[in-house]
GROMACS .gro file of C-alpha atoms in nm:
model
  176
    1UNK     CA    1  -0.555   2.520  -1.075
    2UNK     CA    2  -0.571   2.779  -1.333
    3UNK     CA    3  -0.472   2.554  -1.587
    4UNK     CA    4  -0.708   2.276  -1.493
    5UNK     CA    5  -0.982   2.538  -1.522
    6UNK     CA    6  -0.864   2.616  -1.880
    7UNK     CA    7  -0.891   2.248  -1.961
    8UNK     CA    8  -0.521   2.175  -2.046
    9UNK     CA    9  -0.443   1.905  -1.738
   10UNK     CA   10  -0.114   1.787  -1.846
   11UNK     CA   11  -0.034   2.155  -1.824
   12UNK     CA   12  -0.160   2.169  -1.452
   13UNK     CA   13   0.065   1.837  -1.419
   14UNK     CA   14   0.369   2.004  -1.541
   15UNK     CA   15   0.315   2.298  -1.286
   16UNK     CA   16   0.228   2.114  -0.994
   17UNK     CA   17   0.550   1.912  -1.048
   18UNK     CA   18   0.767   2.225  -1.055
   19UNK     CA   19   0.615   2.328  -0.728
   20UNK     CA   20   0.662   1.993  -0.536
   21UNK     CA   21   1.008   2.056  -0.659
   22UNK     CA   22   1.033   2.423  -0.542
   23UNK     CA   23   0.868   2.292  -0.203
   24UNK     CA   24   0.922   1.930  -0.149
   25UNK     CA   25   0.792   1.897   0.198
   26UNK     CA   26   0.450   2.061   0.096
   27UNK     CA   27   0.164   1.812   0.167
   28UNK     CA   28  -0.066   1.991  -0.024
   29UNK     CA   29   0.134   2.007  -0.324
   30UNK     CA   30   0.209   1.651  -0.327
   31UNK     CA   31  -0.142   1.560  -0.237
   32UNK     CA   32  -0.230   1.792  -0.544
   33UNK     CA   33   0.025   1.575  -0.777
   34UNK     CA   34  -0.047   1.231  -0.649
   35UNK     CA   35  -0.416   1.359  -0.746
   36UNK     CA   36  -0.332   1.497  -1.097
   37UNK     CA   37  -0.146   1.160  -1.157
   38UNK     CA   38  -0.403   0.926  -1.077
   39UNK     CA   39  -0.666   1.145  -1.255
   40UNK     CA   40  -0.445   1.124  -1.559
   41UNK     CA   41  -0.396   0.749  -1.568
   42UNK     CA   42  -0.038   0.773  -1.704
   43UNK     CA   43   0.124   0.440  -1.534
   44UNK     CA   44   0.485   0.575  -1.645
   45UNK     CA   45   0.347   0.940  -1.421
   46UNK     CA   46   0.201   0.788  -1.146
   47UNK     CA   47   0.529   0.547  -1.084
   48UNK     CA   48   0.754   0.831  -1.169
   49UNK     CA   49   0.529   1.061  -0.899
   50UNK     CA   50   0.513   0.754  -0.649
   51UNK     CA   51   0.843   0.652  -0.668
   52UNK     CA   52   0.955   1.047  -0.607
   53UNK     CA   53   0.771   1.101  -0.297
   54UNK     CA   54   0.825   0.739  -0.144
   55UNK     CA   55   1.188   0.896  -0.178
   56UNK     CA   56   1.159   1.196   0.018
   57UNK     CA   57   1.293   1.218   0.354
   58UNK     CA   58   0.947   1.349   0.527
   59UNK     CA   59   0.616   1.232   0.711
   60UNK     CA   60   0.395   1.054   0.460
   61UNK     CA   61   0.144   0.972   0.666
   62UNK     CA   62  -0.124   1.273   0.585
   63UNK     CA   63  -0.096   1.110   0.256
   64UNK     CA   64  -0.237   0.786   0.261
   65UNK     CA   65  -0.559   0.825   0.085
   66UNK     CA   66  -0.444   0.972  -0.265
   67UNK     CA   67  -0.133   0.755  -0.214
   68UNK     CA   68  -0.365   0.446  -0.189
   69UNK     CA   69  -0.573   0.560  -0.497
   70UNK     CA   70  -0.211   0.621  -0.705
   71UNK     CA   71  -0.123   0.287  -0.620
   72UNK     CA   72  -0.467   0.128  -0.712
   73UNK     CA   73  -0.472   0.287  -1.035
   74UNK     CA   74  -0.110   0.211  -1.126
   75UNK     CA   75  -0.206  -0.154  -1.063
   76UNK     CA   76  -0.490  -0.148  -1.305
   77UNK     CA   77  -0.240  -0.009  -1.604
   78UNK     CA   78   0.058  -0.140  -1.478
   79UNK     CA   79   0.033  -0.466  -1.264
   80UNK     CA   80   0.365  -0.549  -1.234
   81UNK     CA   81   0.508  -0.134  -1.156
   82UNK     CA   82   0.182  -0.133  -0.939
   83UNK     CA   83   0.300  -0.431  -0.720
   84UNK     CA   84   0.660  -0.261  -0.667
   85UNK     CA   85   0.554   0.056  -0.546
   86UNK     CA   86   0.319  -0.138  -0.317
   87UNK     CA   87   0.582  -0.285  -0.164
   88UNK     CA   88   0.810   0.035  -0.195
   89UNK     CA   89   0.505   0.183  -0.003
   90UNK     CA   90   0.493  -0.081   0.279
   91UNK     CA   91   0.863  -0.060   0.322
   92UNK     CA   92   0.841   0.279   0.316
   93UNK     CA   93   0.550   0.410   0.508
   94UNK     CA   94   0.486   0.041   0.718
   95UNK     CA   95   0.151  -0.129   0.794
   96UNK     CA   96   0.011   0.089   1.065
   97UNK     CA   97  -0.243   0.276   0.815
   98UNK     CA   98  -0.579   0.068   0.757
   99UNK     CA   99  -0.631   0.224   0.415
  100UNK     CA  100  -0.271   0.158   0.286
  101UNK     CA  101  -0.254  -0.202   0.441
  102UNK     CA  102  -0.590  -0.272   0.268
  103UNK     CA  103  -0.450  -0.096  -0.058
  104UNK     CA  104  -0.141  -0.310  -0.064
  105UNK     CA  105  -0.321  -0.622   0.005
  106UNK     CA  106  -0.602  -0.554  -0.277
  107UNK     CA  107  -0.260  -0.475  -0.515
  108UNK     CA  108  -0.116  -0.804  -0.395
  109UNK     CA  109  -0.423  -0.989  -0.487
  110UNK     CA  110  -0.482  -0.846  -0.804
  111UNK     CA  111  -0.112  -0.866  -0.923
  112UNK     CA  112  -0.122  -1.210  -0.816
  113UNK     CA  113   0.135  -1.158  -0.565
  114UNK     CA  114   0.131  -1.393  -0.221
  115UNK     CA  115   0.454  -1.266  -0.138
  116UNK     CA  116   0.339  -0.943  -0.094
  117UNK     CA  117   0.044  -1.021   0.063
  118UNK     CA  118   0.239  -1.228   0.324
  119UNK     CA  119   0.485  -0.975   0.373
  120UNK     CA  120   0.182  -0.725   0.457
  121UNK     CA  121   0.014  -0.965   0.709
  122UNK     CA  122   0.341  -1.097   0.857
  123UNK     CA  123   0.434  -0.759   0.970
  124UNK     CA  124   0.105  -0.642   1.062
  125UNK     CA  125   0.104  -0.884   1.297
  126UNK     CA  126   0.421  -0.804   1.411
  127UNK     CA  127   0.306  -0.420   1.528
  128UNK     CA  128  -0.052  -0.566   1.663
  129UNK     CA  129  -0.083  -0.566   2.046
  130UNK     CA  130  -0.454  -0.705   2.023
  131UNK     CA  131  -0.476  -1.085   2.084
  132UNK     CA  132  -0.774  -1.082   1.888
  133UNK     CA  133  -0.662  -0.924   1.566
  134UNK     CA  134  -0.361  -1.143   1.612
  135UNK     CA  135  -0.534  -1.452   1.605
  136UNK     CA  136  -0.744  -1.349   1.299
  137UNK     CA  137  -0.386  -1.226   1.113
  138UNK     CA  138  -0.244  -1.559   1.168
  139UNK     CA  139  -0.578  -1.761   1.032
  140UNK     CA  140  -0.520  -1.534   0.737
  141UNK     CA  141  -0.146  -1.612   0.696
  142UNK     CA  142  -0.228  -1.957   0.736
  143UNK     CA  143  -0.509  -1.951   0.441
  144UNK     CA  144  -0.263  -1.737   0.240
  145UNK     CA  145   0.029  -1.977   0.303
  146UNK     CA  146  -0.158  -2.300   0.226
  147UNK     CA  147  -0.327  -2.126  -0.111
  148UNK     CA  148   0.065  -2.095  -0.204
  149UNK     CA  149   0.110  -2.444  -0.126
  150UNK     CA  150   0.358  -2.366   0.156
  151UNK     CA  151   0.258  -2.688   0.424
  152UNK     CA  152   0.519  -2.553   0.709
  153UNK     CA  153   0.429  -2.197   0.709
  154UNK     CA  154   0.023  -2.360   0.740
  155UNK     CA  155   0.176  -2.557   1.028
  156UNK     CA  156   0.364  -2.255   1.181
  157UNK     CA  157   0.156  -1.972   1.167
  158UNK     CA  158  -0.166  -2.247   1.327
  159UNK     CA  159   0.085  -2.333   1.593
  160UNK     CA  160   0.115  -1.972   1.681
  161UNK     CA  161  -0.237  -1.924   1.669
  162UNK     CA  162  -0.304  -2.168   1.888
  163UNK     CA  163  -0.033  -2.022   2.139
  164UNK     CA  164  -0.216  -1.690   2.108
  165UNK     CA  165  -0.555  -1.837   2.195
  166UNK     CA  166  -0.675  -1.918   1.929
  167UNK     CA  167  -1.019  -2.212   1.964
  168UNK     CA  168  -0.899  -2.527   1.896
  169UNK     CA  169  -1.202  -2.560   1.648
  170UNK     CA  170  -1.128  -2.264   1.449
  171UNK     CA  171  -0.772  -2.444   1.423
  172UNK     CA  172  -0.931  -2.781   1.290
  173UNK     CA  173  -1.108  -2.554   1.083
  174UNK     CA  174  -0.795  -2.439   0.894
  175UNK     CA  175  -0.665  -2.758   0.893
  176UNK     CA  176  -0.980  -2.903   0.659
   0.00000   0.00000   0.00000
């Protein structure tokens, strides 16, 4: 903090780093880098700082808002690294946090990935225990999969709707 108050950032960076590394399960200090990072803008950092602590063998969960704004910034200066750790994220850390999910899917979107997008929604649906959200999860799948020109998943993921509960005229819907 010192540092930052002198003005010379990438001299804060370097310090914070070396105590994430003296103290690698400290939230704080890795909320303080993934902050620093993102401030920074440095793609190569914020992968390199990403990539570290999507490593670590600890709870990430406490970190999912300054992880979210790491990954949305990498994907502005880096669409392609941004996309990777989104899905290194979502492999990582899973899609039971609202703010990451909705990270990784505005990533996907933006990097112009369906795949990922899918991948995010497909096993969303597959922790969701609420017929409703269900329902809505595989609409969206099926919007996502006919945008990519995929006719069977369409086909699939409105048959499963339908088994859910889904109306029958929010399945014609889909279907126009």
């Amino acid at each position: 903090d010192a540092h930052d108050a002198l003005g010379d950032p990438s001299l804060a960076l370097v310090w914070t780093q070396r105590w994430l590394a003296l103290r690698p399960g400290d939230v704080r200090a890795a909320r303080t880098l993934l902050g620093r990072v993102t401030e920074a803008g440095d793609g190569q950092r914020i992968g390199d700082a990403l990539s570290w602590l999507l490593s670590q063998p600890q709870p990430l969960s406490d970190l999912a808002s300054p992880l979210s704004a790491a990954l949305l910034r990498l994907a502005e200066i880096d669409p392609a690294r941004g996309t990777a750790m989104a899905r290194r994220a979502l492999d990582v850390l899973g899609p039971r946090s609202e703010e990451l999910r909705e990270t990784v899917l505005a990533v996907a979107d933006s990097g112009d990935e369906p795949g990922l997008a899918l991948a995010l929604l497909e096993r969303t649906l597959a922790v969701s225990d609420r017929a409703e959200g269900r329902v809505e999860l595989l609409l969206s799948i099926a919007t996502r999969r006919r945008a990519a020109g995929d006719a069977d998943g369409v086909a699939r993921a409105l048959a499963r709707a339908k088994a859910e509960g889904a109306a029958a005229d929010r399945i014609l819907n889909e279907l126009a």
